[in-house]
Structure formats: C-alpha cells, structure tokens
PDB file of C-alpha atoms in Angstrom:
ATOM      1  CA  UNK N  24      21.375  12.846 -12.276  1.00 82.00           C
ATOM      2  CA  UNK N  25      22.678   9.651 -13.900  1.00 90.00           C
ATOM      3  CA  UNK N  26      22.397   7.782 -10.933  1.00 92.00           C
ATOM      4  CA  UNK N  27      18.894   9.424 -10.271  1.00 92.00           C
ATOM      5  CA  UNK N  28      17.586   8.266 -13.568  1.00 92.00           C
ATOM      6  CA  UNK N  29      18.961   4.684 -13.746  1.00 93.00           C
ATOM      7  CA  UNK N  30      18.027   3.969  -9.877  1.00 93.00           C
ATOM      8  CA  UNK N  31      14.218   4.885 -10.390  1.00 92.00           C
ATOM      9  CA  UNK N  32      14.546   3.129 -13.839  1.00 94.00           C
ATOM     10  CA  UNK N  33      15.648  -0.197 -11.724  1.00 94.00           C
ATOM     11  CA  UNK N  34      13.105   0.614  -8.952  1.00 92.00           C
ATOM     12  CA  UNK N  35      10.508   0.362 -11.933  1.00 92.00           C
ATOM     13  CA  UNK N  36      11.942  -2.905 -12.788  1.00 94.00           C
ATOM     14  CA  UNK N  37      11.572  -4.018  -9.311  1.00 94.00           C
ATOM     15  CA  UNK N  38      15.429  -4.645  -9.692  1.00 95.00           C
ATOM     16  CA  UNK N  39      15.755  -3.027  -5.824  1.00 95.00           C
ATOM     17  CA  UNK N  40      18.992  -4.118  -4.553  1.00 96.00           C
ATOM     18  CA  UNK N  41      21.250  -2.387  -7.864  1.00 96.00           C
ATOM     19  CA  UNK N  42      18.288   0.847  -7.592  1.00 95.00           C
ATOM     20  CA  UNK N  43      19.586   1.103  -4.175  1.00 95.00           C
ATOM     21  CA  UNK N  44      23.300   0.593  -5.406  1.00 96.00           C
ATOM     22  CA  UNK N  45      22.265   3.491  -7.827  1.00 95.00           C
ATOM     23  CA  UNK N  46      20.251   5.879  -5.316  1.00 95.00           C
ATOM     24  CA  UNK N  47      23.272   5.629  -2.968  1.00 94.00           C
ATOM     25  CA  UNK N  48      25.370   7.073  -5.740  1.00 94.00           C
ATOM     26  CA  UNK N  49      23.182   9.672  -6.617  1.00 94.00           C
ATOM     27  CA  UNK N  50      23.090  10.773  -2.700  1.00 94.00           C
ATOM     28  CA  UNK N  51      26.792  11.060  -2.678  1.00 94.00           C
ATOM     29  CA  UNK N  52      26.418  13.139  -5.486  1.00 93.00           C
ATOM     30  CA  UNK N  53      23.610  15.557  -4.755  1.00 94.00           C
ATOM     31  CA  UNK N  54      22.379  15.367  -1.065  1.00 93.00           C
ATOM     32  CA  UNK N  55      20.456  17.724  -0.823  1.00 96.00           C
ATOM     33  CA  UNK N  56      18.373  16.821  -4.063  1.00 95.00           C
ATOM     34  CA  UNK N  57      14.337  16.267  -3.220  1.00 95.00           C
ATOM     35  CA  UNK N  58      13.740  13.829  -6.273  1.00 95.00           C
ATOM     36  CA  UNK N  59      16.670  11.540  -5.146  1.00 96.00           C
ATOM     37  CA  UNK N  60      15.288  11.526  -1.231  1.00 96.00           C
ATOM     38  CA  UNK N  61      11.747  11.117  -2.734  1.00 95.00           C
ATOM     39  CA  UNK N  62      12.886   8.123  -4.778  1.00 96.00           C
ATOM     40  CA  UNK N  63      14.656   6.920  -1.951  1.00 96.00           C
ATOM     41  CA  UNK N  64      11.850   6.763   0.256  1.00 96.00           C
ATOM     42  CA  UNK N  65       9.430   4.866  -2.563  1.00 95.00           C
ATOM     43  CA  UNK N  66      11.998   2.142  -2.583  1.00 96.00           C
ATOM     44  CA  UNK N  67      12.464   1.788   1.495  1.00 96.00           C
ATOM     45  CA  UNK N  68       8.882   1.620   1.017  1.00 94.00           C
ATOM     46  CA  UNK N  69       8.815  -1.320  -1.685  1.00 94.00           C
ATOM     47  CA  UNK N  70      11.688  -3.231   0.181  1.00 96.00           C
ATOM     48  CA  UNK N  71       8.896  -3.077   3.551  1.00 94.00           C
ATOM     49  CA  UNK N  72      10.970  -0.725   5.524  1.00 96.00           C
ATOM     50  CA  UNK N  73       8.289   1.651   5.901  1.00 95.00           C
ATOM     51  CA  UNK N  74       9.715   3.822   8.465  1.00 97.00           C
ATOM     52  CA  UNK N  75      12.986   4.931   6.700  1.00 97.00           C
ATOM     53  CA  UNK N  76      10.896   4.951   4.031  1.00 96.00           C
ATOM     54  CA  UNK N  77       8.828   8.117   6.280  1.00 97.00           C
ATOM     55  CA  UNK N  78      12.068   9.318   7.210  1.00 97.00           C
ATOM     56  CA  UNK N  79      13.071   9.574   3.512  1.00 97.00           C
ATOM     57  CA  UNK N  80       9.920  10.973   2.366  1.00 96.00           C
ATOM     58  CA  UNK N  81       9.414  13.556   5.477  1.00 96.00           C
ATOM     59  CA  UNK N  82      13.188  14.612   4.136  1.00 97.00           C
ATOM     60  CA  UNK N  83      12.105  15.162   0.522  1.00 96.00           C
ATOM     61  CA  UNK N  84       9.134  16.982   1.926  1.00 95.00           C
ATOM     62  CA  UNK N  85      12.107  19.568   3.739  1.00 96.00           C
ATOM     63  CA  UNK N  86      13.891  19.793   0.700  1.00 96.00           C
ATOM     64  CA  UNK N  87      11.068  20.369  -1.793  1.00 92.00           C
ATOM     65  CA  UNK N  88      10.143  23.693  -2.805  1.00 86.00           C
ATOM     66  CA  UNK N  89       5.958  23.321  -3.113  1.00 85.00           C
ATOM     67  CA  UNK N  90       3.885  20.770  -2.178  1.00 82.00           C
ATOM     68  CA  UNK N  91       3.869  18.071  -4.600  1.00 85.00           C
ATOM     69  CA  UNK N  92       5.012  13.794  -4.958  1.00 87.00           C
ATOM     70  CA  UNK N  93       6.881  13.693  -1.864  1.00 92.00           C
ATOM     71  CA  UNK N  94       4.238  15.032   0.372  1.00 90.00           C
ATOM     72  CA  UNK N  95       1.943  12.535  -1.152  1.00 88.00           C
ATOM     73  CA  UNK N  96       4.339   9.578  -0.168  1.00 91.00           C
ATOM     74  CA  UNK N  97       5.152  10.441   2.820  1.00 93.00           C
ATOM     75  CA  UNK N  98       1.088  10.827   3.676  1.00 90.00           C
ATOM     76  CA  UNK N  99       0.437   7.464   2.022  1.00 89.00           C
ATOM     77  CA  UNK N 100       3.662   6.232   4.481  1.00 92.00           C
ATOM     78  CA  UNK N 101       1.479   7.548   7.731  1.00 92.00           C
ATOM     79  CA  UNK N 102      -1.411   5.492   6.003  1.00 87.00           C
ATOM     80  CA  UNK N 103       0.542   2.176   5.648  1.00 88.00           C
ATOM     81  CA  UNK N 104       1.614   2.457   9.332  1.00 91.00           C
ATOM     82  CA  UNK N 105      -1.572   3.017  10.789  1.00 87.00           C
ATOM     83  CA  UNK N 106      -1.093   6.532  11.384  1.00 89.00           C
ATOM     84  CA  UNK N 107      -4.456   7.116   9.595  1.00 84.00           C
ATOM     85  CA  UNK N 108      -5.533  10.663  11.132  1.00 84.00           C
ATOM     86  CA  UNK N 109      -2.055  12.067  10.268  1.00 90.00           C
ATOM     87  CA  UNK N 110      -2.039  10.497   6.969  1.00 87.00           C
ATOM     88  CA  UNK N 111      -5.673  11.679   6.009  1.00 83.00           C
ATOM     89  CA  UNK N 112      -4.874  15.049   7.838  1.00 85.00           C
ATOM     90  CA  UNK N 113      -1.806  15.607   4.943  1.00 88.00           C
ATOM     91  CA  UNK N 114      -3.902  13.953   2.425  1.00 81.00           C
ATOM     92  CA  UNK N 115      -6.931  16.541   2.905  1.00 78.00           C
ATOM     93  CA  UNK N 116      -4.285  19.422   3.358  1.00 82.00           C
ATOM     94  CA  UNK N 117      -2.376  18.256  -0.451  1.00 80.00           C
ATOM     95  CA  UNK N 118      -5.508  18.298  -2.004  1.00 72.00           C
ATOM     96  CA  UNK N 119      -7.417  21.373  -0.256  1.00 69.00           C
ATOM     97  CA  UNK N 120     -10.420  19.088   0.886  1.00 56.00           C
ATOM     98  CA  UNK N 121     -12.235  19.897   4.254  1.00 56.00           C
ATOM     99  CA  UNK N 122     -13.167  17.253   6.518  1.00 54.00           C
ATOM    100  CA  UNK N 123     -16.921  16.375   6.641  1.00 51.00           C
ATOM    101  CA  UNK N 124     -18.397  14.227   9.406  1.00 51.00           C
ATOM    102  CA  UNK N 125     -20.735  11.692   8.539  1.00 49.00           C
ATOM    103  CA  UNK N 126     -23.947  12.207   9.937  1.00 43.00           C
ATOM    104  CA  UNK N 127     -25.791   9.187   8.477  1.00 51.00           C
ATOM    105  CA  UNK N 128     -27.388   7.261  11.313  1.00 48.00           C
ATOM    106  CA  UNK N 129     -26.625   4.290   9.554  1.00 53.00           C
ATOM    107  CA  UNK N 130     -23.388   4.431  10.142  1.00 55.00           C
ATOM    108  CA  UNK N 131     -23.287   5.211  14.068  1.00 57.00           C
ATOM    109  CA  UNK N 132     -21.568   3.509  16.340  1.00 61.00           C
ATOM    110  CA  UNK N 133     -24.550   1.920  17.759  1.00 66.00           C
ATOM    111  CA  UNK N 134     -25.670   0.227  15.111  1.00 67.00           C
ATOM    112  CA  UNK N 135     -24.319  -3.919  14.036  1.00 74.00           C
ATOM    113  CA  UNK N 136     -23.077  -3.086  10.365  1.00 72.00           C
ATOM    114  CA  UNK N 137     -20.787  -6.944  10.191  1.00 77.00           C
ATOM    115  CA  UNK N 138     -21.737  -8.623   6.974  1.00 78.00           C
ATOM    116  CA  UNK N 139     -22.751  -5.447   5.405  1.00 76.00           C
ATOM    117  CA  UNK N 140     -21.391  -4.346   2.120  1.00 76.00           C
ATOM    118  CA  UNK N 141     -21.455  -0.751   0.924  1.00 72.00           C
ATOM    119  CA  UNK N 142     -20.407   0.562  -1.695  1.00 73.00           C
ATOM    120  CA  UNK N 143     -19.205   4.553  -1.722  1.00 68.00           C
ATOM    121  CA  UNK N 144     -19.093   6.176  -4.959  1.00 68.00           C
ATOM    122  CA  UNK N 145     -16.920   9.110  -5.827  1.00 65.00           C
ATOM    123  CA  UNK N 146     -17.797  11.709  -8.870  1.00 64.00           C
ATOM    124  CA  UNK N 147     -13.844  12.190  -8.363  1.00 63.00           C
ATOM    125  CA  UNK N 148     -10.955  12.287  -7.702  1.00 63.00           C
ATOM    126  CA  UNK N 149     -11.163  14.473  -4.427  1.00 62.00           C
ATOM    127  CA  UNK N 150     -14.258  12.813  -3.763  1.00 63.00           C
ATOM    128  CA  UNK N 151     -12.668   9.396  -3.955  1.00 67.00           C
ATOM    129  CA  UNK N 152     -10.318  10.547  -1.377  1.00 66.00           C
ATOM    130  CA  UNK N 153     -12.546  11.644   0.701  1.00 65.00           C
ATOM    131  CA  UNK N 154     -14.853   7.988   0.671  1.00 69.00           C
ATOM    132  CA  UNK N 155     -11.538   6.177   1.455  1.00 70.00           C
ATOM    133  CA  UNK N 156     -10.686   7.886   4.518  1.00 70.00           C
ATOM    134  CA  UNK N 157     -14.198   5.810   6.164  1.00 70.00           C
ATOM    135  CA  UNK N 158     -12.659   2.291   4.560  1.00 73.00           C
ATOM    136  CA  UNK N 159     -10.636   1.474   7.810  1.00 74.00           C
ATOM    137  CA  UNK N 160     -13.192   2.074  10.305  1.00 73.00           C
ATOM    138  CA  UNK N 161     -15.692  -0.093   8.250  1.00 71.00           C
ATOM    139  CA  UNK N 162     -13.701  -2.526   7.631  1.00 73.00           C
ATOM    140  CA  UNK N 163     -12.969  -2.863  10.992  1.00 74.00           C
ATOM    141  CA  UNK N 164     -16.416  -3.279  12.113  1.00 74.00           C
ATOM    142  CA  UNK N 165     -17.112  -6.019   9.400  1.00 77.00           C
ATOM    143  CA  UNK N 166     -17.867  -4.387   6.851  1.00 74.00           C
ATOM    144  CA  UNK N 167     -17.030  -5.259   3.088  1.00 77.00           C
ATOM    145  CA  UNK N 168     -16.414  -1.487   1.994  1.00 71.00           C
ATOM    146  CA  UNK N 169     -15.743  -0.730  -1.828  1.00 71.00           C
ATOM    147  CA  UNK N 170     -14.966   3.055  -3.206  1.00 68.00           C
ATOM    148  CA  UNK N 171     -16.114   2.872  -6.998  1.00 69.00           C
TER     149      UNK N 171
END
C-alpha cells in the first residue's frame, strides 16, 4: 500500500511520470486492488490518455465491491470522450436521479437560441447534475450555458 499511497501523493503533485513509476509498483504488488486501478485510471486520465484511462476505471469498477469513486471516473471518462448518453446514463444511475425531459418550448429544436445566455440554477447537488447534462447540446447550438 506503500506504493499506493506515495503514487497518488505524486499524482497530487502533478509529479506523473515517478506516480506512474509508483502505481506500477503497487500493481505488481496487489493486482487485483480497486483503489490502485482507480488511481491508475485518474492519472491515464491527467497524462490525456483517456481511453486507458476508461479501461482502468471500467476495471476498478469490476473490482470494487459497491458503487462508489471509480464508477464516478469512469462516467466522467465516457463524458470527456463524447460518450455523453453513456456517461449521463452512469451518472443518473450513481446518484439515483431519473431522467426528466425538458418540455420548455423555449428550448425546442425549432427555435434560433445562438447568442443566448442562460443560466440553470441547481438547489443541489443532484440538481446540479441534472442542469449539466443540457450544457453540451446548448452549447452546441450557440448558446453561452452557465449551471450556478
């Protein structure tokens, strides 16, 4: 656990090449360990290889016991690689939320929205969650979207 504690320690640091050094130990040592695979994937993720870093965190997914950190990563992995109805699918599922459409005709299709800014406020933390999942799609139809 040595290894486990010094890589995420150097991870922290942003020291990435000796928390890798360190990880790798700790692998050799304990492969089947969910906190080292988890760790593993956040610092694939931080050196931009995001998908060993979803291979990593799908693994400590497989290892863990409950839901928890690693299911979290490896949903914010799907979100980073534009996998954004998986990632929102694991997100809603971690957190127990049920998706709501958005029946606003505002927000339709139909309707020009570029140059718009709006502003979604969340009471929450669930219901922050749920107001980012609409960010992409806005954004991508010009809107400057902001979840407060």
């Amino acid at each position: 656990m040595l290894h486990l504690a010094l890589g995420s320690m150097l991870l922290e640091l942003g020291r990435l090449v000796e928390a890798g050094q360190e990880l790798a130990g700790a692998t050799r040592g304990a492969p089947e360990n969910p906190e080292i695979a988890l760790a593993l994937a956040r610092l694939l993720r931080r050196q931009g290889r995001l998908d060993a870093a979803q291979t990593a965190a799908e693994r400590a997914v497989k290892l863990s016991a409950k839901p928890g950190a690693a299911d979290a990563v490896a949903a914010e992995l799907l979100l980073m690689r534009g996998r954004y109805d998986e990632g929102w699918d694991r997100l809603d599922a971690l957190v127990g939320l049920t998706p709501m459409p958005i029946v606003e005709p505002a927000l339709s299709d139909s309707v020009d929205l570029s140059g718009t800014e709006i502003r979604l406020i969340a009471v929450d933390a669930a219901a922050s969650l749920f107001a980012a999942r609409f960010v992409p799609g806005l954004v991508a139809r010009g809107v400057v979207a902001t979840v407060i």
